[in-house]
PDB file of C-alpha atoms in Angstrom:
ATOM      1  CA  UNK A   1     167.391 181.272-130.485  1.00  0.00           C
ATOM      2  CA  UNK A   2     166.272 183.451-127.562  1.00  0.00           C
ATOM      3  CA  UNK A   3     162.725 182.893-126.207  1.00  0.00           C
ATOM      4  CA  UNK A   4     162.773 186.838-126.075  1.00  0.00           C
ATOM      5  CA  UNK A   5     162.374 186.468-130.033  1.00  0.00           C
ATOM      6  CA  UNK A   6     159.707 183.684-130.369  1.00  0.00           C
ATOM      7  CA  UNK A   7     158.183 186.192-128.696  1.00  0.00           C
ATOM      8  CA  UNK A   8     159.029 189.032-131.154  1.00  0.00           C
ATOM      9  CA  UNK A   9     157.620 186.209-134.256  1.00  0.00           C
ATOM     10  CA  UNK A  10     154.394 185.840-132.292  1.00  0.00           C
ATOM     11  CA  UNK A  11     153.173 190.041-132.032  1.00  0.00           C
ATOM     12  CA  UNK A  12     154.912 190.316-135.358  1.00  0.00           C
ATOM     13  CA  UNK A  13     152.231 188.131-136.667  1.00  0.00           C
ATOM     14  CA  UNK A  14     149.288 189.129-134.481  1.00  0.00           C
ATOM     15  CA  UNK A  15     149.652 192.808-136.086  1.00  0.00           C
ATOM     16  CA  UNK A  16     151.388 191.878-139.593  1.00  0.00           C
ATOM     17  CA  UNK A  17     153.742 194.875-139.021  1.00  0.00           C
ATOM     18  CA  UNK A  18     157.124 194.907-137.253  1.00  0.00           C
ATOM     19  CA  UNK A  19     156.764 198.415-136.599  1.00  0.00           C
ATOM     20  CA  UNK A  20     153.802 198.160-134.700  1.00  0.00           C
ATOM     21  CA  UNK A  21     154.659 194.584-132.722  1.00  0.00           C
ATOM     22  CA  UNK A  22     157.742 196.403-131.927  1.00  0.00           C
ATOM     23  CA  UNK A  23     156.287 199.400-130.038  1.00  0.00           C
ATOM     24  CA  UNK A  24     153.727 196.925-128.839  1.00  0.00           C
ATOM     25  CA  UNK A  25     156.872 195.270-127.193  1.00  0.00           C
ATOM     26  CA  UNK A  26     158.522 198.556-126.143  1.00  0.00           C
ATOM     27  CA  UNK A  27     161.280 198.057-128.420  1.00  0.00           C
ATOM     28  CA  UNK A  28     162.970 199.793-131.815  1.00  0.00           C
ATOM     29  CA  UNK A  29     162.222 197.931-134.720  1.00  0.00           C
ATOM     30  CA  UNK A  30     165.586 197.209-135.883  1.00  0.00           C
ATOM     31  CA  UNK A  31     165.611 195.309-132.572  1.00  0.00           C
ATOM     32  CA  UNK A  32     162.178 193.456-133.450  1.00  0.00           C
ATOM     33  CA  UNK A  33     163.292 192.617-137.323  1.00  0.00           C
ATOM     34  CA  UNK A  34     166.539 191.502-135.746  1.00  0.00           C
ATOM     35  CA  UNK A  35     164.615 188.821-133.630  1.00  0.00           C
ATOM     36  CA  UNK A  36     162.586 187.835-136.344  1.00  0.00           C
ATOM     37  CA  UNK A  37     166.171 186.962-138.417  1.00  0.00           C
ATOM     38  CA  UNK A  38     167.844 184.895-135.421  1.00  0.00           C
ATOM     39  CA  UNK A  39     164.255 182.622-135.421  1.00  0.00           C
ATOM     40  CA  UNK A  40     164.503 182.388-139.157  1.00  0.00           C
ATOM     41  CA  UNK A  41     168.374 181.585-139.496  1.00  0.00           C
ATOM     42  CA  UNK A  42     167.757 179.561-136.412  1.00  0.00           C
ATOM     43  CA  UNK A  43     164.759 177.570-138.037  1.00  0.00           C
ATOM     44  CA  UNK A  44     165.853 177.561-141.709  1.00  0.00           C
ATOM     45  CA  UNK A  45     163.090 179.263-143.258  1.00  0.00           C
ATOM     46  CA  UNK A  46     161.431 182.939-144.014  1.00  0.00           C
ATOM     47  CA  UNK A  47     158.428 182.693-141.774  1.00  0.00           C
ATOM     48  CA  UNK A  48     157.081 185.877-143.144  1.00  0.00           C
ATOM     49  CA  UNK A  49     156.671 187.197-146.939  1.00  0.00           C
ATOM     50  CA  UNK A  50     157.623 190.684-147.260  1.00  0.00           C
ATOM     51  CA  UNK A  51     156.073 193.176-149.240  1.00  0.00           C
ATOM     52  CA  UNK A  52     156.733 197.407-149.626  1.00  0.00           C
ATOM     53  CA  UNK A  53     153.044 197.976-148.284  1.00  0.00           C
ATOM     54  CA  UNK A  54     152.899 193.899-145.691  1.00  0.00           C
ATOM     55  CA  UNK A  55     153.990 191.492-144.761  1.00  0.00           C
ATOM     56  CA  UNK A  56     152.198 188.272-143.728  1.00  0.00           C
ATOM     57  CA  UNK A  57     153.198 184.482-142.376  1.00  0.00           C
ATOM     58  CA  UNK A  58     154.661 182.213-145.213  1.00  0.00           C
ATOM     59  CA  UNK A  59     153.544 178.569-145.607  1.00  0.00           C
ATOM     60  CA  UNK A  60     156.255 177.752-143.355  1.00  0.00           C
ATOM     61  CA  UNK A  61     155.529 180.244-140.401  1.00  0.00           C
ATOM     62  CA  UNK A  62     151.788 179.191-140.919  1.00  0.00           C
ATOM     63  CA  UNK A  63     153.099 175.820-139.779  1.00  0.00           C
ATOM     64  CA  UNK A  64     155.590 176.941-137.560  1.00  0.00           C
ATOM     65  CA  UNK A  65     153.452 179.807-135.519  1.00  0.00           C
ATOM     66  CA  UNK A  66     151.204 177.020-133.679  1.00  0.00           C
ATOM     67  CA  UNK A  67     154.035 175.138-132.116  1.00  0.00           C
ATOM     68  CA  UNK A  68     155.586 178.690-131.151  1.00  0.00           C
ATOM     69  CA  UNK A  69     152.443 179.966-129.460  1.00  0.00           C
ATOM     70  CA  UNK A  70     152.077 176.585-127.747  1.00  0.00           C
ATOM     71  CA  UNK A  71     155.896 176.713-126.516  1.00  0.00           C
ATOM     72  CA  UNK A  72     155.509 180.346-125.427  1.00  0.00           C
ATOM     73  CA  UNK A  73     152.063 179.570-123.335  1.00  0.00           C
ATOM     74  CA  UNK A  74     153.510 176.870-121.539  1.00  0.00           C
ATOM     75  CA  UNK A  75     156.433 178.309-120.426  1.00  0.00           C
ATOM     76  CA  UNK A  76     153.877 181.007-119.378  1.00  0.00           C
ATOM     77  CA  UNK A  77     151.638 178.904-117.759  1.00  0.00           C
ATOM     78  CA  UNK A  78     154.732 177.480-116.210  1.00  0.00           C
ATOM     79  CA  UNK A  79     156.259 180.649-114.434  1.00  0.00           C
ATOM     80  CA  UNK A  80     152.493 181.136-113.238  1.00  0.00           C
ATOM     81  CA  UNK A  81     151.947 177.976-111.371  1.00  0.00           C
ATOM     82  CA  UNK A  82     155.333 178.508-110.033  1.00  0.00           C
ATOM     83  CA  UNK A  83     154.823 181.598-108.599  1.00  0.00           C
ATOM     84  CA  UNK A  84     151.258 180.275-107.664  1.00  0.00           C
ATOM     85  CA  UNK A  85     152.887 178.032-104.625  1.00  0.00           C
ATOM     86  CA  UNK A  86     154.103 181.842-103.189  1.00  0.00           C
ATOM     87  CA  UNK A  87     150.459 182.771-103.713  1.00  0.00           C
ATOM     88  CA  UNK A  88     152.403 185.965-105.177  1.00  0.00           C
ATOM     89  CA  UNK A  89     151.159 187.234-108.938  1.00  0.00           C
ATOM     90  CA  UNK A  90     153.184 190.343-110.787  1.00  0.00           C
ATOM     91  CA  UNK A  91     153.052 191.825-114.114  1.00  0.00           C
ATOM     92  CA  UNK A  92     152.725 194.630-115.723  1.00  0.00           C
ATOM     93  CA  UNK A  93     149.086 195.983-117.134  1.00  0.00           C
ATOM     94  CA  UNK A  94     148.994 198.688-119.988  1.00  0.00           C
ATOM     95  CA  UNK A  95     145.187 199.797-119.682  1.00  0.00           C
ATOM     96  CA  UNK A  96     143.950 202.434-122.057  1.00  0.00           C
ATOM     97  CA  UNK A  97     141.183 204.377-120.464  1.00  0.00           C
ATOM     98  CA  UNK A  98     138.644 206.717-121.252  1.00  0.00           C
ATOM     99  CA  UNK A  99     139.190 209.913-119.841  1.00  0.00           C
ATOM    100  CA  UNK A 100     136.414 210.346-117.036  1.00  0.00           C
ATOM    101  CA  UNK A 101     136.431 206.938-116.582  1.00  0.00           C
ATOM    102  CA  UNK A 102     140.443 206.860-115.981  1.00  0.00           C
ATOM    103  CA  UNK A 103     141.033 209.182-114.203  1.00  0.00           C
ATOM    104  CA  UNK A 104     137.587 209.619-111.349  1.00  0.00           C
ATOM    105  CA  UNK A 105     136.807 206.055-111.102  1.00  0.00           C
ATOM    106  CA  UNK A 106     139.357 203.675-112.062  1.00  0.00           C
ATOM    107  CA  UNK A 107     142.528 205.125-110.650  1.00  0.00           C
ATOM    108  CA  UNK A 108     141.341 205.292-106.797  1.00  0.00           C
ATOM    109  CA  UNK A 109     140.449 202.028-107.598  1.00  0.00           C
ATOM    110  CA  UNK A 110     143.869 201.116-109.060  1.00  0.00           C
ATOM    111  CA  UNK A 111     145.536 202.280-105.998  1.00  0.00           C
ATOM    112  CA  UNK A 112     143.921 199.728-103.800  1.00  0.00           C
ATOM    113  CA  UNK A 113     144.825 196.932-106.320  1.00  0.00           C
ATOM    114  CA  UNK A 114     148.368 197.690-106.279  1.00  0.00           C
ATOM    115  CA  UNK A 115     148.495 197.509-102.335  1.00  0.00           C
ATOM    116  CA  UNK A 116     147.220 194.440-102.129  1.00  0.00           C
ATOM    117  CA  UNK A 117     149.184 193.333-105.004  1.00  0.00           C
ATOM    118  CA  UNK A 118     152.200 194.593-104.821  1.00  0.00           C
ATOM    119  CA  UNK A 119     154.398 192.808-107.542  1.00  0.00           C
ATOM    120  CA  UNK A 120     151.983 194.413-109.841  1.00  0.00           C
ATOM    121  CA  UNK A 121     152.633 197.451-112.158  1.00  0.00           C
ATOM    122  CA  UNK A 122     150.373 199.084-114.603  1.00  0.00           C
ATOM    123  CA  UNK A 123     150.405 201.648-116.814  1.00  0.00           C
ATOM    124  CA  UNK A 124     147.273 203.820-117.324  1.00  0.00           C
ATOM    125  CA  UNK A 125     146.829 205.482-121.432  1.00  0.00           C
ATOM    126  CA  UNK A 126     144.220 208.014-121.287  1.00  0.00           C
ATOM    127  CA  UNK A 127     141.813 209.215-124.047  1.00  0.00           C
ATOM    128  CA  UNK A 128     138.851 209.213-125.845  1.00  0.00           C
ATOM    129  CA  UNK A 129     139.541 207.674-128.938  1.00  0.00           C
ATOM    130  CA  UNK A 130     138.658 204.110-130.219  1.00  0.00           C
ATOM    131  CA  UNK A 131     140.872 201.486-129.140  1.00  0.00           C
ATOM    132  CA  UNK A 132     143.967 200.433-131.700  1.00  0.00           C
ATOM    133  CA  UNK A 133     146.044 197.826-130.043  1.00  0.00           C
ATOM    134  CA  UNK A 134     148.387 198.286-133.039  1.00  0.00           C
ATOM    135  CA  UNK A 135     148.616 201.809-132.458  1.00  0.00           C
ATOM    136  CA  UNK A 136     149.055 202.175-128.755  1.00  0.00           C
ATOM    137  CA  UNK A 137     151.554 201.036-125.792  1.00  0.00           C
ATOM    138  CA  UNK A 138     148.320 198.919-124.074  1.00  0.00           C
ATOM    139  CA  UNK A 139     147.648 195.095-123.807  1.00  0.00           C
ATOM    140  CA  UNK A 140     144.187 195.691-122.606  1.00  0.00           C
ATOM    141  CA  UNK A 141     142.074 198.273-122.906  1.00  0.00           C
ATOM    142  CA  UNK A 142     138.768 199.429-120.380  1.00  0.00           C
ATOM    143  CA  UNK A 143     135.905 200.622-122.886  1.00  0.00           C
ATOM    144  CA  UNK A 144     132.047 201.716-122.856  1.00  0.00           C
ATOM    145  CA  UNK A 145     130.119 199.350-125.457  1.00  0.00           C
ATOM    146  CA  UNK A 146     130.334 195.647-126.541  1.00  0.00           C
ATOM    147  CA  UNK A 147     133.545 195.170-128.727  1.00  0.00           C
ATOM    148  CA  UNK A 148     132.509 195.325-132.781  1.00  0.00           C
ATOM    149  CA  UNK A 149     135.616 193.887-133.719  1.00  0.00           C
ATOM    150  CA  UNK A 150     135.157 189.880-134.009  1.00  0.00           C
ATOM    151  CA  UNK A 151     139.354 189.765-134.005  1.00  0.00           C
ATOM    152  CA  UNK A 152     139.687 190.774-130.088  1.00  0.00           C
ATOM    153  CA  UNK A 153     138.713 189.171-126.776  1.00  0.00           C
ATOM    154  CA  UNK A 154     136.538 190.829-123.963  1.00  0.00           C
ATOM    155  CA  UNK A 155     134.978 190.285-120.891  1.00  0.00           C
ATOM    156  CA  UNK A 156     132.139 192.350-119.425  1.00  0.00           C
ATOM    157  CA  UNK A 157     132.674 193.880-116.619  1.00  0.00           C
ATOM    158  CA  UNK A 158     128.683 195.172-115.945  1.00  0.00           C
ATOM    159  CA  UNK A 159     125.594 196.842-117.568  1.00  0.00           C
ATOM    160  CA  UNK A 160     125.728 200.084-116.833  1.00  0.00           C
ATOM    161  CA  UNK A 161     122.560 202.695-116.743  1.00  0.00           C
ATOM    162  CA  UNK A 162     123.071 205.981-118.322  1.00  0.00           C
ATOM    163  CA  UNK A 163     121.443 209.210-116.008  1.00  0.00           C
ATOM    164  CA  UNK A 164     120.173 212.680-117.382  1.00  0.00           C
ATOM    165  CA  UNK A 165     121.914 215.217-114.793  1.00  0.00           C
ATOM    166  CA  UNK A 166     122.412 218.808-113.832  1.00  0.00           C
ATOM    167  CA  UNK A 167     123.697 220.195-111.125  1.00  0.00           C
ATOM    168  CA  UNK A 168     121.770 221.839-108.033  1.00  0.00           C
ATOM    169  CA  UNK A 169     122.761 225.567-109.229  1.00  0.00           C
ATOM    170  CA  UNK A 170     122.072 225.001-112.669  1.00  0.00           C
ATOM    171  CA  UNK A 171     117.917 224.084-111.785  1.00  0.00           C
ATOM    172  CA  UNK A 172     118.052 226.795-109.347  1.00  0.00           C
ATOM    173  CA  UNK A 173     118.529 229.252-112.418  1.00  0.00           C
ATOM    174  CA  UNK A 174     116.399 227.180-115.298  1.00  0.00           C
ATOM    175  CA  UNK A 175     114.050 224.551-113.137  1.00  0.00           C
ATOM    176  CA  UNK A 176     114.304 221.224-113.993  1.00  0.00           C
ATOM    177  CA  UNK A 177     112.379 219.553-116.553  1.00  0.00           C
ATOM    178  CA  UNK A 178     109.161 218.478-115.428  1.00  0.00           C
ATOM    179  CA  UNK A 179     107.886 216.215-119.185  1.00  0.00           C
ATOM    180  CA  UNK A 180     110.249 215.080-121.885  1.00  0.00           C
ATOM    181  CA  UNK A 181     110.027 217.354-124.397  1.00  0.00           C
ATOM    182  CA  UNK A 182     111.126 220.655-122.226  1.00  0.00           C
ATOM    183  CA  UNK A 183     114.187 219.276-122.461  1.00  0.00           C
ATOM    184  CA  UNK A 184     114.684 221.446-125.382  1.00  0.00           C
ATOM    185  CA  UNK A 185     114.029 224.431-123.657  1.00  0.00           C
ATOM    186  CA  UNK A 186     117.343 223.625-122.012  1.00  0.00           C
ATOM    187  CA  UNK A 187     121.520 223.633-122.787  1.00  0.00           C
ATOM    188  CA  UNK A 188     122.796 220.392-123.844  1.00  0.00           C
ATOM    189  CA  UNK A 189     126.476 219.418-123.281  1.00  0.00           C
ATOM    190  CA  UNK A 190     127.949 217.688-125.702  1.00  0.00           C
ATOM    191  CA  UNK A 191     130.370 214.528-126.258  1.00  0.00           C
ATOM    192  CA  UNK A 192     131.893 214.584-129.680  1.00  0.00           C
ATOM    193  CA  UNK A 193     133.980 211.307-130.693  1.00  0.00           C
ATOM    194  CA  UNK A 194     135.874 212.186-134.177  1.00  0.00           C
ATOM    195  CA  UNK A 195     133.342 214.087-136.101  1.00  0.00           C
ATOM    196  CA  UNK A 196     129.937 212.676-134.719  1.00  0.00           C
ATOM    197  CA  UNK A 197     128.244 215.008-132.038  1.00  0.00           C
ATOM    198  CA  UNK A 198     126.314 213.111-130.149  1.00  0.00           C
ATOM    199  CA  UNK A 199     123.258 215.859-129.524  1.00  0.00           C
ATOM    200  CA  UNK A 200     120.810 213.318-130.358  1.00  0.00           C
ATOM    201  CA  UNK A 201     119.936 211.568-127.194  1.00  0.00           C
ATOM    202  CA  UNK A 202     118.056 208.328-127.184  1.00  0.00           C
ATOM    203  CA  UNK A 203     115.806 207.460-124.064  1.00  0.00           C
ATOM    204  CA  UNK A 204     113.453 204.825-122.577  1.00  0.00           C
ATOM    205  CA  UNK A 205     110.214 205.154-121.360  1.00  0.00           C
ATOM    206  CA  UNK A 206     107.699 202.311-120.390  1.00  0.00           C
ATOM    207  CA  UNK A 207     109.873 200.518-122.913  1.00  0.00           C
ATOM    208  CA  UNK A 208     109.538 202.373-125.910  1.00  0.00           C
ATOM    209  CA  UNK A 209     112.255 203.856-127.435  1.00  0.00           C
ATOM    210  CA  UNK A 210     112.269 207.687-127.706  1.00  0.00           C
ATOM    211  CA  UNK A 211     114.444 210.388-129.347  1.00  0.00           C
ATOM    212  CA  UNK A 212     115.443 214.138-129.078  1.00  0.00           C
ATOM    213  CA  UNK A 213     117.402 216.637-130.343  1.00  0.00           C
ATOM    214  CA  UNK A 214     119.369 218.889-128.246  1.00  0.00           C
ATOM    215  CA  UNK A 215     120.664 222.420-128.657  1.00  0.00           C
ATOM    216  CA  UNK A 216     123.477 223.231-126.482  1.00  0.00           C
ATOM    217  CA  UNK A 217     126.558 226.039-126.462  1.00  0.00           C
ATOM    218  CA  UNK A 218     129.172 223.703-125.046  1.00  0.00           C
ATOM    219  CA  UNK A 219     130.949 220.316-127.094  1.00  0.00           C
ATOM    220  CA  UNK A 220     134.047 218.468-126.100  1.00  0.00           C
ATOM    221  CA  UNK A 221     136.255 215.224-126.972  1.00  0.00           C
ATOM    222  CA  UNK A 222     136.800 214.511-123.934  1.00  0.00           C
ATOM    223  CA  UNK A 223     134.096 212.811-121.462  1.00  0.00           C
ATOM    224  CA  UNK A 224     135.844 214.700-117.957  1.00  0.00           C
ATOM    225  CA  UNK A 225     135.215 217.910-119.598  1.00  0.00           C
ATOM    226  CA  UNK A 226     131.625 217.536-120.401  1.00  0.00           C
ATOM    227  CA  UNK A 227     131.036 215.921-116.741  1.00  0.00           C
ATOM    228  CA  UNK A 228     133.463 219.228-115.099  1.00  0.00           C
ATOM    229  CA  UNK A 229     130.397 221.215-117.129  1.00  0.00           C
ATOM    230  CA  UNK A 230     127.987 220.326-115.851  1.00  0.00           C
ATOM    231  CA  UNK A 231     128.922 220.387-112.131  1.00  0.00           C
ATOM    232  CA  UNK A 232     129.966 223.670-113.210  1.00  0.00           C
ATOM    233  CA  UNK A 233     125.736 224.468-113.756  1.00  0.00           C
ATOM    234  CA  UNK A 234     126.526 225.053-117.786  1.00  0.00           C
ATOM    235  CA  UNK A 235     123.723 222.329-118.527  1.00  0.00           C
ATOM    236  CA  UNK A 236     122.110 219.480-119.158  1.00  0.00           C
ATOM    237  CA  UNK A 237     124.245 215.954-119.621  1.00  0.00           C
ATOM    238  CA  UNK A 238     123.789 212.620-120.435  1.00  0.00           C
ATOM    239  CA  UNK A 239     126.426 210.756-118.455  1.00  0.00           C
ATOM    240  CA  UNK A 240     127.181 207.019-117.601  1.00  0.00           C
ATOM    241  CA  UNK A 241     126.426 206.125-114.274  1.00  0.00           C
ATOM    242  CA  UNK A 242     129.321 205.289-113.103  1.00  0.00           C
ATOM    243  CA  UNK A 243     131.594 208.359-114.020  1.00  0.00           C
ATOM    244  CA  UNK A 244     128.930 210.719-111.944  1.00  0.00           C
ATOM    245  CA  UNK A 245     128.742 207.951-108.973  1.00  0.00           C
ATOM    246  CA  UNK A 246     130.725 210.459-106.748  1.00  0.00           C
ATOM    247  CA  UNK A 247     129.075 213.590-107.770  1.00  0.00           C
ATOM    248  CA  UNK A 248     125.465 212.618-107.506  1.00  0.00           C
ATOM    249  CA  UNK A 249     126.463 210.933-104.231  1.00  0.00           C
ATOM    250  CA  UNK A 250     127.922 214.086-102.910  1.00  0.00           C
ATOM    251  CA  UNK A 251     125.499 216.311-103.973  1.00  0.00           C
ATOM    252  CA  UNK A 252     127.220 217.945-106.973  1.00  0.00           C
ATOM    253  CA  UNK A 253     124.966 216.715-109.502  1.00  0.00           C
ATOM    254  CA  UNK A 254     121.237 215.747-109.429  1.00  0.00           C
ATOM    255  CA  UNK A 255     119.431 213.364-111.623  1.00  0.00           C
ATOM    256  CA  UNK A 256     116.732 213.750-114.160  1.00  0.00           C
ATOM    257  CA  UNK A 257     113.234 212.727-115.501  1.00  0.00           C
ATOM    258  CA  UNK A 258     113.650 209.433-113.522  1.00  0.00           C
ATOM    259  CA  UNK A 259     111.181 208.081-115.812  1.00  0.00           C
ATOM    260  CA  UNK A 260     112.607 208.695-119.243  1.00  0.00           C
ATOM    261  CA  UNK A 261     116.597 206.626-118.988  1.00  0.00           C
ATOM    262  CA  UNK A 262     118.506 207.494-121.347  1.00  0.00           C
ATOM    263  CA  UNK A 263     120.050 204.233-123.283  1.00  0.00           C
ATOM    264  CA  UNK A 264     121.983 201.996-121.060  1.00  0.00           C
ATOM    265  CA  UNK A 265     125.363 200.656-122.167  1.00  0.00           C
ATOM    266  CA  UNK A 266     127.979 198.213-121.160  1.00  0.00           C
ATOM    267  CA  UNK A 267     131.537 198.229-119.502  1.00  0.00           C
ATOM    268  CA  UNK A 268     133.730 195.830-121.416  1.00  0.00           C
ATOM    269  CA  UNK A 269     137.774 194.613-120.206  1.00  0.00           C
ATOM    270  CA  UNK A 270     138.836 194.169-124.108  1.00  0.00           C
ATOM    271  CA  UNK A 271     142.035 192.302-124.816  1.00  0.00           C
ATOM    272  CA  UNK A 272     143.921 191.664-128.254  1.00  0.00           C
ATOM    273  CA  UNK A 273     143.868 187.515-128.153  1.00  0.00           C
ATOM    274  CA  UNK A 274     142.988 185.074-125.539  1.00  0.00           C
ATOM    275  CA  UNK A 275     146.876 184.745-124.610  1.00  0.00           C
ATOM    276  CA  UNK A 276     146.555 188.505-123.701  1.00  0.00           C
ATOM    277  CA  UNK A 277     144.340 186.783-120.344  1.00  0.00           C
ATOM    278  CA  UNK A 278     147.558 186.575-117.857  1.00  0.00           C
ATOM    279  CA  UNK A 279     146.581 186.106-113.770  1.00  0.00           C
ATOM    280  CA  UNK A 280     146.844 189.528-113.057  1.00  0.00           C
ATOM    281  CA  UNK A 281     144.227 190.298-116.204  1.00  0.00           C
ATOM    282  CA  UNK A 282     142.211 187.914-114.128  1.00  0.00           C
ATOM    283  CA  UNK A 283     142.863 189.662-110.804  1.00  0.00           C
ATOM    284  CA  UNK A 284     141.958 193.038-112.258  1.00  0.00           C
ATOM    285  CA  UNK A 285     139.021 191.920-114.194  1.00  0.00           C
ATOM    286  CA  UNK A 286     137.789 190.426-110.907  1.00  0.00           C
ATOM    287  CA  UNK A 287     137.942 193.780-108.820  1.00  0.00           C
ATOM    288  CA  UNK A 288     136.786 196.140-111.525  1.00  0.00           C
ATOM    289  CA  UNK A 289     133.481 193.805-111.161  1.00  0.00           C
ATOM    290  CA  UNK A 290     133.000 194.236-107.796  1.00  0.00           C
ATOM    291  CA  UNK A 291     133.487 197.885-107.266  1.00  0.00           C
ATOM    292  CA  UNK A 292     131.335 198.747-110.046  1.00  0.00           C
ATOM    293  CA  UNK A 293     128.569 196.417-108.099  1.00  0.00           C
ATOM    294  CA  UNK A 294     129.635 198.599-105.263  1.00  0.00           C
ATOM    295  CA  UNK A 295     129.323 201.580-106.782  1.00  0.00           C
ATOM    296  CA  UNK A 296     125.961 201.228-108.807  1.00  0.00           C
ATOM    297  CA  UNK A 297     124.481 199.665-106.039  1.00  0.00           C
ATOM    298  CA  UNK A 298     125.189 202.786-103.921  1.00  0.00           C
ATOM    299  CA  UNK A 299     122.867 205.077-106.751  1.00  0.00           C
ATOM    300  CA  UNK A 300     120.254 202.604-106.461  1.00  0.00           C
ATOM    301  CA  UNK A 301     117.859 205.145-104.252  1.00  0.00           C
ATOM    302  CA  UNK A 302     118.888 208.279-106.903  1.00  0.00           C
TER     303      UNK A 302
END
């Protein structure tokens, strides 16, 4: 019995389908069902009842799974403090990433990580839609909003403020709004996530909780697009601080009815389990925290 397939019996019962633990692990699922066989001749015992439509643990992979797990994080946790007396930490990282975020923000960032860790690798998914660590090649996964799902682990990275913006050319042409309500004299741009448009901005103001309607030409599924827009002078945007950091600091987009924020969010580092949390998680969660200090401290005078 390989340790290769206690690893196989572990994601085949974090996601209760072979098919999905085995393109979790990068691997065919003959090759993952053929793991889960060598443990189970090797133990003595089906550790997983089988159904057409699922498959869960049996009694005796219930009380077999623990002592797996346990094996499997202190080998782990072995190799780690091993490689801890060379001060040298590798692995690989399978982020998924929103699309703005991804690709303006994180991956500059990413570039410095990897030179100053250089046994590192990562690989960077890309897109808008909600996270599904059963459905896609990631082990961790960078998202906007507090996880909903009780079943995965997260840290927060940061609050992060949300800004009304426009760029210089576009109030040039249509003014900028002076109270809230001519914003609806004005183009929105729109986010759309699935089939919810989100034209409904909510705002703050003197801590009350406001509300409006927008009319706008222009909706996308894809955050970079709706951002590109609006540097473009097509509109009006509600944007996350941190995604137009670079173009309100270089003059490509201007903020908004400073009095009237729009409704903050957060910036979560989401994980499947706890034993998702390697060193380099650690190392990565750490610097994502301090350049988006960095960052929203720089837009503190906008």
């Amino acid at each position: 019995m390989l340790l290769d397939d206690l690893n196989v019996v572990i994601k085949v019962a974090e996601f209760r389908n072979i098919t999905a633990a085995a393109t979790h692990l990068n691997m065919r699922t003959a090759t993952a069902s053929a793991a889960v066989k060598r443990v189970e001749q090797a133990v003595g015992a089906e550790l997983f009842v089988r159904t057409t439509r699922s498959l869960r643990l049996s009694s005796a992979g219930e009380r077999f799974l623990p002592t797996c797990e346990q094996a499997m994080s202190m080998l782990k946790n072995a190799k780690q403090n091993l490689k801890g007396e060379t001060g040298v930490i590798e692995g690989e990282l399978r982020l998924g990433l929103s699309s703005d975020l991804g690709r303006n923000v994180i991956a500059p960032w990413l570039d410095d990580f990897m030179n100053e860790h250089e046994k590192i690798s990562v690989k960077l998914n890309l897109n808008d839609s909600n996270i599904d660590f059963y459905r896609d090649p990631i082990d961790l996964a960078l998202r906007y909003g507090s996880p909903d799902d009780a079943s995965v682990y997260g840290f927060k990275i940061c609050d992060v403020p949300r800004l009304l913006v426009a760029s210089p050319s576009y109030i040039s042409t249509y003014g900028a709004p002076e109270q809230f309500e001519d914003l609806q004299a004005h183009n929105g741009l729109f986010y759309q996530l699935h089939d919810k448009v989100y034209n409904e901005w909510e705002f703050v103001h003197e801590g009350k909780p406001l509300k409006i309607k927008m009319q706008g030409n222009r909706t996308a599924n894809d955050g970079e697009m709706v951002r590109r827009w609006a540097v473009a002078g097509k509109g009006v945007a509600v944007k996350s601080s941190l995604d137009a950091c670079d173009d309100i600091l270089n003059g490509r987009l201007i903020t908004l009815l400073s009095d009237y924020q729009p409704k903050p969010t957060q910036l979560w580092l989401i994980c499947p389990s706890r034993q998702s949390i390697t060193p380099a998680v650690r190392l990565l969660r750490d610097m994502l925290k301090t350049r988006c200090a960095e960052c929203l401290a720089q837009l503190a005078h906008f």
